[in-house]
mmCIF file of C-alpha atoms and ligand atoms in Angstrom:
data_model
loop_
_atom_site.group_PDB
_atom_site.id
_atom_site.type_symbol
_atom_site.label_atom_id
_atom_site.label_comp_id
_atom_site.label_asym_id
_atom_site.label_seq_id
_atom_site.Cartn_x
_atom_site.Cartn_y
_atom_site.Cartn_z
ATOM 1 C CA MET A 30 150.161 160.336 -2.076
ATOM 2 C CA SER A 31 148.130 158.222 -0.168
ATOM 3 C CA PHE A 32 145.769 156.827 -3.261
ATOM 4 C CA PHE A 33 149.746 155.259 -3.596
ATOM 5 C CA ARG A 34 150.585 154.105 -0.546
ATOM 6 C CA ARG A 35 148.982 151.256 1.557
ATOM 7 C CA LYS A 36 147.332 152.040 4.678
ATOM 8 C CA HIS A 37 148.952 150.420 7.976
ATOM 9 C CA VAL A 38 146.093 148.323 9.393
ATOM 10 C CA PRO A 39 147.189 146.794 12.791
ATOM 11 C CA ARG A 40 146.993 142.987 13.415
ATOM 12 C CA SER A 41 143.457 142.887 15.855
ATOM 13 C CA GLU A 42 143.921 140.560 19.057
ATOM 14 C CA PRO A 43 141.043 139.461 20.806
ATOM 15 C CA ARG A 44 141.067 140.307 24.220
ATOM 16 C CA GLY A 45 138.244 138.469 26.065
ATOM 17 C CA ARG A 46 136.260 135.192 24.853
ATOM 18 C CA ILE A 47 132.928 134.624 23.289
ATOM 19 C CA ASP A 48 129.955 133.192 24.422
ATOM 20 C CA GLU A 49 128.374 130.754 22.286
ATOM 21 C CA ARG A 50 125.352 131.050 23.809
ATOM 22 C CA ASP A 51 125.474 134.688 21.612
ATOM 23 C CA ILE A 52 125.551 133.708 18.645
ATOM 24 C CA MET A 53 122.821 133.511 16.139
ATOM 25 C CA PHE A 54 122.041 129.827 16.009
ATOM 26 C CA SER A 55 122.166 129.346 19.901
ATOM 27 C CA ARG A 56 119.429 131.913 20.376
ATOM 28 C CA TRP A 57 117.200 130.168 17.697
ATOM 29 C CA ARG A 58 117.300 127.232 18.840
ATOM 30 C CA LEU A 59 115.869 128.250 22.384
ATOM 31 C CA GLU A 60 112.496 126.827 23.151
ATOM 32 C CA PRO A 61 110.350 129.420 24.626
ATOM 33 C CA GLY A 62 109.143 128.050 27.747
ATOM 34 C CA SER A 63 112.293 126.193 28.971
ATOM 35 C CA SER A 64 114.682 126.863 31.615
ATOM 36 C CA ARG A 65 117.222 127.926 28.904
ATOM 37 C CA TYR A 66 115.662 130.429 27.393
ATOM 38 C CA ARG A 67 114.406 131.510 30.572
ATOM 39 C CA GLU A 68 118.248 131.984 31.813
ATOM 40 C CA TYR A 69 119.188 133.750 28.803
ATOM 41 C CA TYR A 70 116.421 136.310 27.869
ATOM 42 C CA ALA A 71 116.998 136.991 31.917
ATOM 43 C CA ARG A 72 120.337 137.988 30.813
ATOM 44 C CA HIS A 73 119.613 139.765 27.560
ATOM 45 C CA PRO A 74 116.175 141.128 27.625
ATOM 46 C CA GLU A 75 116.867 143.233 24.563
ATOM 47 C CA ARG A 76 117.163 140.249 22.204
ATOM 48 C CA GLU A 77 114.193 138.458 23.047
ATOM 49 C CA ASN A 78 111.616 140.250 20.745
ATOM 50 C CA ILE A 79 114.227 139.986 17.666
ATOM 51 C CA ASP A 80 115.327 136.542 18.504
ATOM 52 C CA GLN A 81 111.448 136.024 18.556
ATOM 53 C CA SER A 82 110.663 136.994 15.513
ATOM 54 C CA PHE A 83 113.920 134.565 13.596
ATOM 55 C CA ARG A 84 111.753 131.941 15.202
ATOM 56 C CA ASP A 85 108.197 133.167 14.034
ATOM 57 C CA ALA A 86 109.980 133.468 10.245
ATOM 58 C CA PRO A 87 109.619 130.220 7.986
ATOM 59 C CA GLY A 88 113.478 129.070 8.678
ATOM 60 C CA LEU A 89 116.596 127.797 7.479
ATOM 61 C CA LEU A 90 115.690 124.996 4.773
ATOM 62 C CA LYS A 91 111.972 125.288 5.357
ATOM 63 C CA SER A 92 108.778 125.260 2.669
ATOM 64 C CA GLY A 93 107.903 128.846 3.266
ATOM 65 C CA ALA A 94 110.808 130.457 2.920
ATOM 66 C CA SER A 95 111.338 132.672 -0.206
ATOM 67 C CA LEU A 96 113.919 130.989 -1.817
ATOM 68 C CA TYR A 97 112.124 127.352 -1.146
ATOM 69 C CA HIS A 98 113.360 124.485 -3.327
ATOM 70 C CA PRO A 99 111.914 121.174 -2.723
ATOM 71 C CA LEU A 100 115.029 119.441 -4.432
ATOM 72 C CA MET A 101 117.956 121.535 -2.972
ATOM 73 C CA PHE A 102 116.795 121.895 0.877
ATOM 74 C CA ALA A 103 115.816 118.087 1.150
ATOM 75 C CA ALA A 104 119.885 117.705 -0.582
ATOM 76 C CA ALA A 105 121.177 119.940 2.152
ATOM 77 C CA ASP A 106 118.988 119.246 5.381
ATOM 78 C CA ALA A 107 120.188 115.353 4.615
ATOM 79 C CA THR A 108 123.421 116.338 4.171
ATOM 80 C CA PHE A 109 123.396 118.110 7.421
ATOM 81 C CA ASP A 110 122.308 115.468 8.614
ATOM 82 C CA THR A 111 124.859 113.249 8.024
ATOM 83 C CA VAL A 112 127.355 115.993 9.900
ATOM 84 C CA ASP A 113 125.377 115.297 12.636
ATOM 85 C CA GLN A 114 126.380 111.374 12.809
ATOM 86 C CA LEU A 115 129.725 113.192 12.835
ATOM 87 C CA HIS A 116 129.477 114.422 16.875
ATOM 88 C CA ALA A 117 129.645 111.231 18.526
ATOM 89 C CA LEU A 118 132.964 110.828 16.748
ATOM 90 C CA VAL A 119 134.548 114.726 17.787
ATOM 91 C CA ASP A 120 136.451 113.061 20.779
ATOM 92 C CA GLY A 121 136.890 109.500 22.071
ATOM 93 C CA PRO A 122 139.129 106.769 23.816
ATOM 94 C CA VAL A 123 142.635 107.445 23.830
ATOM 95 C CA HIS A 124 145.237 104.893 22.932
ATOM 96 C CA ASP A 125 147.068 104.317 26.275
ATOM 97 C CA ARG A 126 150.309 103.853 24.710
ATOM 98 C CA GLN A 127 151.801 106.642 23.221
ATOM 99 C CA GLN A 128 153.914 106.480 20.187
ATOM 100 C CA ASP A 129 157.418 107.913 20.054
ATOM 101 C CA ILE A 130 157.356 110.711 17.360
ATOM 102 C CA SER A 131 158.859 114.037 16.568
ATOM 103 C CA ALA A 132 157.112 117.076 16.009
ATOM 104 C CA GLU A 133 158.538 117.512 12.550
ATOM 105 C CA GLU A 134 157.852 114.209 11.322
ATOM 106 C CA LEU A 135 154.169 113.690 12.764
ATOM 107 C CA SER A 136 153.181 117.924 11.950
ATOM 108 C CA THR A 137 154.786 116.799 8.267
ATOM 109 C CA PHE A 138 152.800 113.719 7.862
ATOM 110 C CA LEU A 139 149.486 115.108 9.055
ATOM 111 C CA LYS A 140 149.562 118.678 6.580
ATOM 112 C CA GLY A 141 150.385 115.704 3.267
ATOM 113 C CA TRP A 142 147.786 113.278 4.682
ATOM 114 C CA LEU A 143 144.917 116.112 4.906
ATOM 115 C CA LEU A 144 145.731 117.393 1.988
ATOM 116 C CA GLN A 145 146.104 114.678 0.018
ATOM 117 C CA LEU A 146 142.616 113.666 1.695
ATOM 118 C CA GLY A 147 141.423 116.720 0.044
ATOM 119 C CA ALA A 148 142.277 119.886 2.162
ATOM 120 C CA HIS A 149 142.778 123.097 0.465
ATOM 121 C CA SER A 150 145.526 124.520 3.216
ATOM 122 C CA VAL A 151 146.423 123.252 7.049
ATOM 123 C CA GLY A 152 147.942 124.705 9.330
ATOM 124 C CA ILE A 153 149.022 124.469 13.689
ATOM 125 C CA THR A 154 149.595 127.124 16.213
ATOM 126 C CA LEU A 155 149.605 127.280 20.031
ATOM 127 C CA LEU A 156 145.753 126.535 21.480
ATOM 128 C CA ARG A 157 145.529 130.339 22.972
ATOM 129 C CA ASP A 158 142.270 131.223 25.657
ATOM 130 C CA GLU A 159 141.122 133.323 23.549
ATOM 131 C CA HIS A 160 140.710 130.911 20.455
ATOM 132 C CA CYS A 161 137.670 129.061 22.774
ATOM 133 C CA TYR A 162 134.010 130.047 23.480
ATOM 134 C CA SER A 163 133.782 130.973 27.346
ATOM 135 C CA HIS A 164 130.652 128.921 27.111
ATOM 136 C CA VAL A 165 129.322 125.667 25.144
ATOM 137 C CA GLY A 166 125.432 126.700 23.161
ATOM 138 C CA ARG A 167 124.861 123.802 21.810
ATOM 139 C CA GLY A 168 123.410 120.860 22.409
ATOM 140 C CA GLU A 169 123.642 118.761 26.117
ATOM 141 C CA ARG A 170 126.478 120.041 27.157
ATOM 142 C CA TYR A 171 124.847 123.971 27.135
ATOM 143 C CA GLY A 172 125.947 126.662 29.053
ATOM 144 C CA GLU A 173 129.178 124.734 30.352
ATOM 145 C CA PRO A 174 132.153 126.823 31.339
ATOM 146 C CA VAL A 175 134.853 125.613 28.267
ATOM 147 C CA THR A 176 137.984 124.698 29.551
ATOM 148 C CA PRO A 177 140.891 124.783 27.360
ATOM 149 C CA GLN A 178 141.861 120.988 27.372
ATOM 150 C CA HIS A 179 144.966 121.030 24.965
ATOM 151 C CA ARG A 180 148.333 122.738 24.127
ATOM 152 C CA PHE A 181 148.116 123.195 20.004
ATOM 153 C CA ALA A 182 145.116 123.533 17.547
ATOM 154 C CA LEU A 183 145.323 121.864 13.363
ATOM 155 C CA ALA A 184 143.288 124.173 11.472
ATOM 156 C CA LEU A 185 141.793 122.843 7.874
ATOM 157 C CA THR A 186 140.533 124.758 4.654
ATOM 158 C CA VAL A 187 138.109 122.853 2.195
ATOM 159 C CA GLU A 188 136.846 124.677 -1.061
ATOM 160 C CA MET A 189 133.708 125.744 -1.370
ATOM 161 C CA ASP A 190 132.776 124.753 -5.100
ATOM 162 C CA HIS A 191 132.754 128.594 -7.178
ATOM 163 C CA GLU A 192 130.040 127.037 -9.313
ATOM 164 C CA MET A 193 127.619 126.439 -6.338
ATOM 165 C CA VAL A 194 128.748 129.345 -5.219
ATOM 166 C CA ARG A 195 128.532 132.282 -7.616
ATOM 167 C CA SER A 196 124.394 131.880 -7.478
ATOM 168 C CA ALA A 197 124.181 132.599 -4.090
ATOM 169 C CA PRO A 198 121.832 132.939 -2.411
ATOM 170 C CA ALA A 199 119.502 130.494 -4.211
ATOM 171 C CA GLY A 200 119.866 127.437 -3.020
ATOM 172 C CA PRO A 201 123.145 125.333 -4.506
ATOM 173 C CA ILE A 202 124.811 128.125 -1.928
ATOM 174 C CA VAL A 203 123.379 125.919 1.208
ATOM 175 C CA MET A 204 123.896 122.549 -0.164
ATOM 176 C CA GLU A 205 127.720 123.084 -1.245
ATOM 177 C CA SER A 206 128.246 124.691 2.908
ATOM 178 C CA SER A 207 126.413 121.467 3.904
ATOM 179 C CA ARG A 208 128.678 119.759 1.954
ATOM 180 C CA GLU A 209 132.067 121.458 2.559
ATOM 181 C CA TYR A 210 130.947 121.154 6.290
ATOM 182 C CA LEU A 211 130.826 117.495 6.429
ATOM 183 C CA ARG A 212 133.999 117.414 3.963
ATOM 184 C CA SER A 213 135.796 119.231 6.772
ATOM 185 C CA GLY A 214 134.315 117.813 9.819
ATOM 186 C CA ALA A 215 135.179 114.049 8.622
ATOM 187 C CA LEU A 216 138.855 115.695 7.637
ATOM 188 C CA ALA A 217 138.692 116.651 11.350
ATOM 189 C CA VAL A 218 137.544 113.687 12.996
ATOM 190 C CA GLN A 219 139.520 111.401 11.069
ATOM 191 C CA ALA A 220 142.922 113.085 12.088
ATOM 192 C CA ALA A 221 141.629 113.388 15.966
ATOM 193 C CA GLN A 222 140.913 110.122 15.919
ATOM 194 C CA MET A 223 144.168 109.078 14.108
ATOM 195 C CA LEU A 224 146.110 110.788 16.468
ATOM 196 C CA ARG A 225 144.010 108.942 19.799
ATOM 197 C CA ARG A 226 145.161 105.560 17.807
ATOM 198 C CA MET A 227 148.833 106.925 18.336
ATOM 199 C CA GLY A 228 148.392 107.432 22.058
ATOM 200 C CA TRP A 229 147.443 111.555 21.860
ATOM 201 C CA PRO A 230 144.166 113.172 23.190
ATOM 202 C CA ALA A 231 142.543 114.870 20.433
ATOM 203 C CA ARG A 232 139.232 116.431 19.543
ATOM 204 C CA ALA A 233 138.008 117.483 16.661
ATOM 205 C CA HIS A 234 135.817 120.800 16.153
ATOM 206 C CA ILE A 235 133.150 120.775 13.421
ATOM 207 C CA ASP A 236 129.716 122.287 12.463
ATOM 208 C CA GLY A 237 127.258 122.446 15.638
ATOM 209 C CA ARG A 238 130.358 120.751 17.881
ATOM 210 C CA TYR A 239 132.917 123.715 18.177
ATOM 211 C CA GLU A 240 134.067 124.380 21.219
ATOM 212 C CA VAL A 241 136.466 126.832 19.328
ATOM 213 C CA VAL A 242 135.980 129.778 16.960
ATOM 214 C CA CYS A 243 137.635 128.170 13.412
ATOM 215 C CA PRO A 244 138.411 131.789 11.798
ATOM 216 C CA LEU A 245 140.387 132.981 14.999
ATOM 217 C CA VAL A 246 142.600 129.325 15.180
ATOM 218 C CA ALA A 247 142.800 129.017 11.745
ATOM 219 C CA ARG A 248 144.503 132.913 11.091
ATOM 220 C CA ASP A 249 146.653 131.656 14.369
ATOM 221 C CA ALA A 250 147.562 128.672 12.204
ATOM 222 C CA GLY A 251 148.684 131.297 8.887
ATOM 223 C CA LEU A 252 145.750 130.471 6.895
ATOM 224 C CA GLY A 253 144.625 133.863 5.871
ATOM 225 C CA ASP A 254 143.705 136.700 7.591
ATOM 226 C CA ILE A 255 139.718 138.086 8.519
ATOM 227 C CA GLY A 256 138.315 140.512 6.118
ATOM 228 C CA ARG A 257 135.333 142.976 6.358
ATOM 229 C CA MET A 258 132.844 140.479 5.627
ATOM 230 C CA GLY A 259 133.966 138.374 9.360
ATOM 231 C CA LEU A 260 135.175 135.298 7.552
ATOM 232 C CA LEU A 261 138.579 134.031 7.298
ATOM 233 C CA MET A 262 140.036 135.088 3.764
ATOM 234 C CA THR A 263 142.992 132.766 2.528
ATOM 235 C CA PRO A 264 145.490 133.963 -0.325
ATOM 236 C CA ARG A 265 143.909 131.444 -3.143
ATOM 237 C CA LEU A 266 140.698 131.353 -2.356
ATOM 238 C CA GLY A 267 139.445 134.698 -0.313
ATOM 239 C CA PRO A 268 136.269 133.626 1.946
ATOM 240 C CA ARG A 269 135.439 130.736 -0.113
ATOM 241 C CA VAL A 270 136.156 127.966 2.448
ATOM 242 C CA ARG A 271 134.996 126.331 5.108
ATOM 243 C CA ILE A 272 136.965 125.351 8.501
ATOM 244 C CA ALA A 273 137.362 122.506 10.673
ATOM 245 C CA VAL A 274 139.915 122.449 14.490
ATOM 246 C CA VAL A 275 141.482 119.708 15.843
ATOM 247 C CA THR A 276 142.791 120.226 19.380
ATOM 248 C CA THR A 277 145.565 117.840 20.804
ATOM 249 C CA ASP A 278 148.403 117.625 23.150
ATOM 250 C CA ALA A 279 150.118 115.521 20.340
ATOM 251 C CA PRO A 280 153.745 116.597 19.506
ATOM 252 C CA LEU A 281 153.320 119.268 16.693
ATOM 253 C CA LEU A 282 155.383 122.177 15.078
ATOM 254 C CA THR A 283 153.493 125.574 15.344
ATOM 255 C CA ASP A 284 153.361 127.901 11.980
ATOM 256 C CA SER A 285 153.635 131.949 11.756
ATOM 257 C CA PRO A 286 149.951 133.579 12.345
ATOM 258 C CA SER A 287 148.571 135.484 9.195
ATOM 259 C CA HIS A 288 148.521 139.551 9.200
ATOM 260 C CA ASP A 289 147.793 139.728 5.587
ATOM 261 C CA GLU A 290 147.888 144.038 5.729
ATOM 262 C CA ALA A 291 147.616 144.120 1.844
ATOM 263 C CA MET A 292 144.566 142.394 2.360
ATOM 264 C CA LEU A 293 142.750 144.438 4.651
ATOM 265 C CA ASP A 294 144.445 147.476 2.798
ATOM 266 C CA PHE A 295 142.344 146.150 -0.334
ATOM 267 C CA CYS A 296 139.051 145.523 2.204
ATOM 268 C CA LEU A 297 139.301 148.832 3.092
ATOM 269 C CA SER A 298 139.138 150.189 -0.415
ATOM 270 C CA CYS A 299 136.910 147.460 -2.156
ATOM 271 C CA ARG A 300 133.331 147.318 0.106
ATOM 272 C CA LYS A 301 131.800 145.095 -2.647
ATOM 273 C CA CYS A 302 130.291 142.777 -0.377
ATOM 274 C CA SER A 303 128.740 145.487 1.984
ATOM 275 C CA ALA A 304 127.322 147.232 -1.546
ATOM 276 C CA THR A 305 125.772 143.617 -2.497
ATOM 277 C CA CYS A 306 124.603 142.713 1.121
ATOM 278 C CA PRO A 307 120.526 142.503 0.471
ATOM 279 C CA THR A 308 120.166 143.754 4.529
ATOM 280 C CA GLU A 309 123.105 146.186 4.936
ATOM 281 C CA ALA A 310 125.017 143.470 7.621
ATOM 282 C CA ILE A 311 128.329 145.019 6.281
ATOM 283 C CA PRO A 312 129.908 148.008 6.977
ATOM 284 C CA PRO A 313 131.112 149.750 4.738
ATOM 285 C CA GLY A 314 133.503 151.861 6.783
ATOM 286 C CA ASP A 315 136.594 151.852 8.900
ATOM 287 C CA ARG A 316 136.881 148.821 11.553
ATOM 288 C CA ILE A 317 135.626 149.453 15.036
ATOM 289 C CA ASP A 318 136.742 148.156 18.371
ATOM 290 C CA ALA A 319 134.483 146.074 18.848
ATOM 291 C CA GLU A 320 134.492 143.440 21.956
ATOM 292 C CA GLY A 321 138.231 144.996 23.163
ATOM 293 C CA ALA A 322 139.437 144.311 19.532
ATOM 294 C CA ALA A 323 139.611 146.424 15.846
ATOM 295 C CA ARG A 324 137.838 144.778 13.622
ATOM 296 C CA TRP A 325 134.581 144.606 11.106
ATOM 297 C CA GLN A 326 131.809 143.841 12.896
ATOM 298 C CA ILE A 327 129.241 142.297 10.821
ATOM 299 C CA ASP A 328 125.304 142.659 11.969
ATOM 300 C CA SER A 329 124.880 139.637 12.243
ATOM 301 C CA GLU A 330 120.900 139.734 13.578
ATOM 302 C CA ALA A 331 119.785 141.590 10.006
ATOM 303 C CA CYS A 332 122.342 138.581 8.336
ATOM 304 C CA PHE A 333 120.573 136.034 9.908
ATOM 305 C CA SER A 334 117.032 137.876 9.386
ATOM 306 C CA PHE A 335 117.743 136.971 5.884
ATOM 307 C CA TRP A 336 118.822 133.654 6.088
ATOM 308 C CA ASN A 337 115.397 132.743 7.602
ATOM 309 C CA GLN A 338 113.393 134.119 5.419
ATOM 310 C CA SER A 339 115.248 132.923 2.510
ATOM 311 C CA GLY A 340 116.124 129.755 3.634
ATOM 312 C CA THR A 341 119.457 129.630 2.316
ATOM 313 C CA ASP A 342 122.522 130.648 4.523
ATOM 314 C CA CYS A 343 122.758 133.541 1.478
ATOM 315 C CA GLY A 344 126.823 134.031 0.386
ATOM 316 C CA ARG A 345 125.865 136.828 -1.435
ATOM 317 C CA CYS A 346 129.192 138.421 0.340
ATOM 318 C CA MET A 347 131.560 135.422 -0.581
ATOM 319 C CA SER A 348 129.703 135.185 -3.868
ATOM 320 C CA VAL A 349 130.848 138.785 -5.314
ATOM 321 C CA CYS A 350 134.214 139.231 -3.259
ATOM 322 C CA PRO A 351 137.337 139.318 -5.732
ATOM 323 C CA TYR A 352 139.111 137.068 -3.707
ATOM 324 C CA SER A 353 137.192 134.022 -4.356
ATOM 325 C CA HIS A 354 137.551 134.175 -8.067
ATOM 326 C CA GLN A 355 138.456 130.747 -9.556
ATOM 327 C CA ASN A 356 141.818 129.607 -7.790
ATOM 328 C CA ASN A 357 143.648 129.819 -11.263
ATOM 329 C CA LEU A 358 146.543 131.030 -13.181
ATOM 330 C CA LEU A 359 145.053 134.216 -14.141
ATOM 331 C CA HIS A 360 143.665 135.441 -11.107
ATOM 332 C CA ASN A 361 146.496 134.254 -8.982
ATOM 333 C CA SER A 362 148.293 136.692 -11.087
ATOM 334 C CA VAL A 363 146.382 139.360 -10.088
ATOM 335 C CA ARG A 364 146.149 138.376 -6.072
ATOM 336 C CA TRP A 365 150.306 138.113 -6.652
ATOM 337 C CA ILE A 366 150.552 141.994 -8.020
ATOM 338 C CA ILE A 367 147.370 143.252 -5.323
ATOM 339 C CA ALA A 368 149.263 141.590 -2.926
ATOM 340 C CA ARG A 369 152.599 143.438 -3.812
ATOM 341 C CA SER A 370 151.585 146.740 -4.726
ATOM 342 C CA ALA A 371 149.175 149.492 -3.262
ATOM 343 C CA LEU A 372 148.694 150.992 -6.668
ATOM 344 C CA ALA A 373 147.566 147.766 -8.290
ATOM 345 C CA ARG A 374 145.493 147.302 -5.265
ATOM 346 C CA ARG A 375 143.713 150.595 -5.669
ATOM 347 C CA LEU A 376 143.343 149.848 -9.511
ATOM 348 C CA ALA A 377 142.232 146.251 -8.771
ATOM 349 C CA VAL A 378 138.914 147.289 -7.010
ATOM 350 C CA PRO A 379 137.553 149.374 -9.978
ATOM 351 C CA LEU A 380 138.642 146.900 -12.746
ATOM 352 C CA ASP A 381 136.705 144.660 -11.053
ATOM 353 C CA ASP A 382 133.560 146.634 -10.411
ATOM 354 C CA LEU A 383 134.094 147.180 -14.712
ATOM 355 C CA ILE A 384 134.322 143.208 -15.515
ATOM 356 C CA TYR A 385 131.893 141.824 -12.761
ATOM 357 C CA GLY A 386 129.800 144.612 -11.865
ATOM 358 C CA ARG A 387 129.845 146.843 -8.589
ATOM 359 C CA THR A 388 126.890 144.370 -7.482
ATOM 360 C CA PRO A 389 127.130 141.518 -9.782
ATOM 361 C CA ALA A 390 123.558 139.550 -10.052
ATOM 362 C CA PRO A 391 123.484 135.622 -8.905
ATOM 363 C CA LYS A 392 124.787 133.531 -11.960
ATOM 364 C CA ASP A 393 122.208 131.066 -13.017
ATOM 365 C CA PRO A 394 122.970 127.358 -10.728
ATOM 366 C CA PRO A 395 124.435 124.603 -12.453
ATOM 367 C CA THR A 396 121.795 123.040 -15.416
ATOM 368 C CA TRP A 397 121.653 119.836 -12.532
ATOM 369 C CA VAL A 398 119.807 121.562 -9.984
ATOM 370 C CA ARG A 399 117.710 124.443 -11.711
HETATM 371 S S1 LIG B 532 134.204 141.971 -1.097
HETATM 372 FE FE1 LIG B 532 136.111 142.993 -1.133
HETATM 373 S S2 LIG B 532 135.639 144.257 1.128
HETATM 374 FE FE2 LIG B 532 134.591 142.150 1.272
HETATM 375 S S3 LIG B 532 135.735 141.119 1.797
HETATM 376 FE FE3 LIG B 532 136.345 140.639 -0.039
HETATM 377 S S4 LIG B 532 137.683 142.250 -0.629
HETATM 378 FE FE4 LIG B 532 137.088 142.632 1.587
HETATM 379 S S1 LIG B 533 125.212 135.886 4.182
HETATM 380 FE FE1 LIG B 533 124.495 137.715 3.020
HETATM 381 S S2 LIG B 533 123.005 138.683 4.564
HETATM 382 FE FE2 LIG B 533 124.728 137.590 5.409
HETATM 383 S S3 LIG B 533 126.129 139.364 5.543
HETATM 384 FE FE3 LIG B 533 126.951 137.867 3.558
HETATM 385 S S4 LIG B 533 125.410 139.148 2.152
HETATM 386 FE FE4 LIG B 533 124.811 139.856 4.161
#
């Protein structure tokens, strides 16, 4: 009868902090001969060869990459350049007169404003030590310990366009990623700026300038749970989102943390991302104890290796996930049923395979980008 029963999937709590210097983007940027390079590989000699293979590959958005497309790569590069321009705005001077406002009034306004500006979802949590990286891994502050500065964290998601995502791993995926890093980054910068103008310290955490692990903050802010592919899975868009965060001392009301057992139960039987990943980076089995928390541990080196060969950020896992289907009446009805019935979840997996294929081929990009 276990076919019909929901498997209990306990909530996973990180017991330590992640060092941003260990993530692939930070390691990839280490320059041979630099003091950062020597210091990092003195601590992690086992990573030097594999990391060098990434640096030797054509690289993200580079002309020798297998999925190179001059227009799409130039467009994505231009958008990432624009995100870089936001880095100077993530923090700034705080107005010296603090406005008197209730937590309820400010939280309601901020959420409504960000949704009106284009966010898909917004949630608030207390900032916990485990949300923060232990050390900065990028930029001029590389190597500095991260001290949690603020009391609250507001997480927001923005939707990745379905048509651009479904041709992953071709160029549209990286154009769309860059666009959503820019949109989410601009929203976070605006919200942080507004709070500082009202007299409250606030910092935006955006692509290239994170001090927090966004999916963990978003989960505790009630926006979704973390699925098999290691990404935030939202109830309406699954992993088809990008996230930004604002940390602040402004008075805010917190939301209930997410623990979507039905979604985690669906992930246990689905495994579609694992079957489709070109590098077998996503485990097909159950969650394991990784760095003190039960979770699916993706092979980030295998994943990043594909990115550097293809030149895009791949996104095949995101594109085939049944939760990534369009946010419409049909798919929302299916999401509603599978959230409530273990039997429906078991039936939904083969049904999705039947309609879309177990390992669906990428769709053609929109005609204007071909
Ligand atoms: S593809 Fe399936 S297993 Fe992978 S994250 Fe989506 S629902 Fe979970
Ligand atoms: S982005 Fe691509 S390579 Fe990386 S885990 Fe997803 S499917 Fe695999």
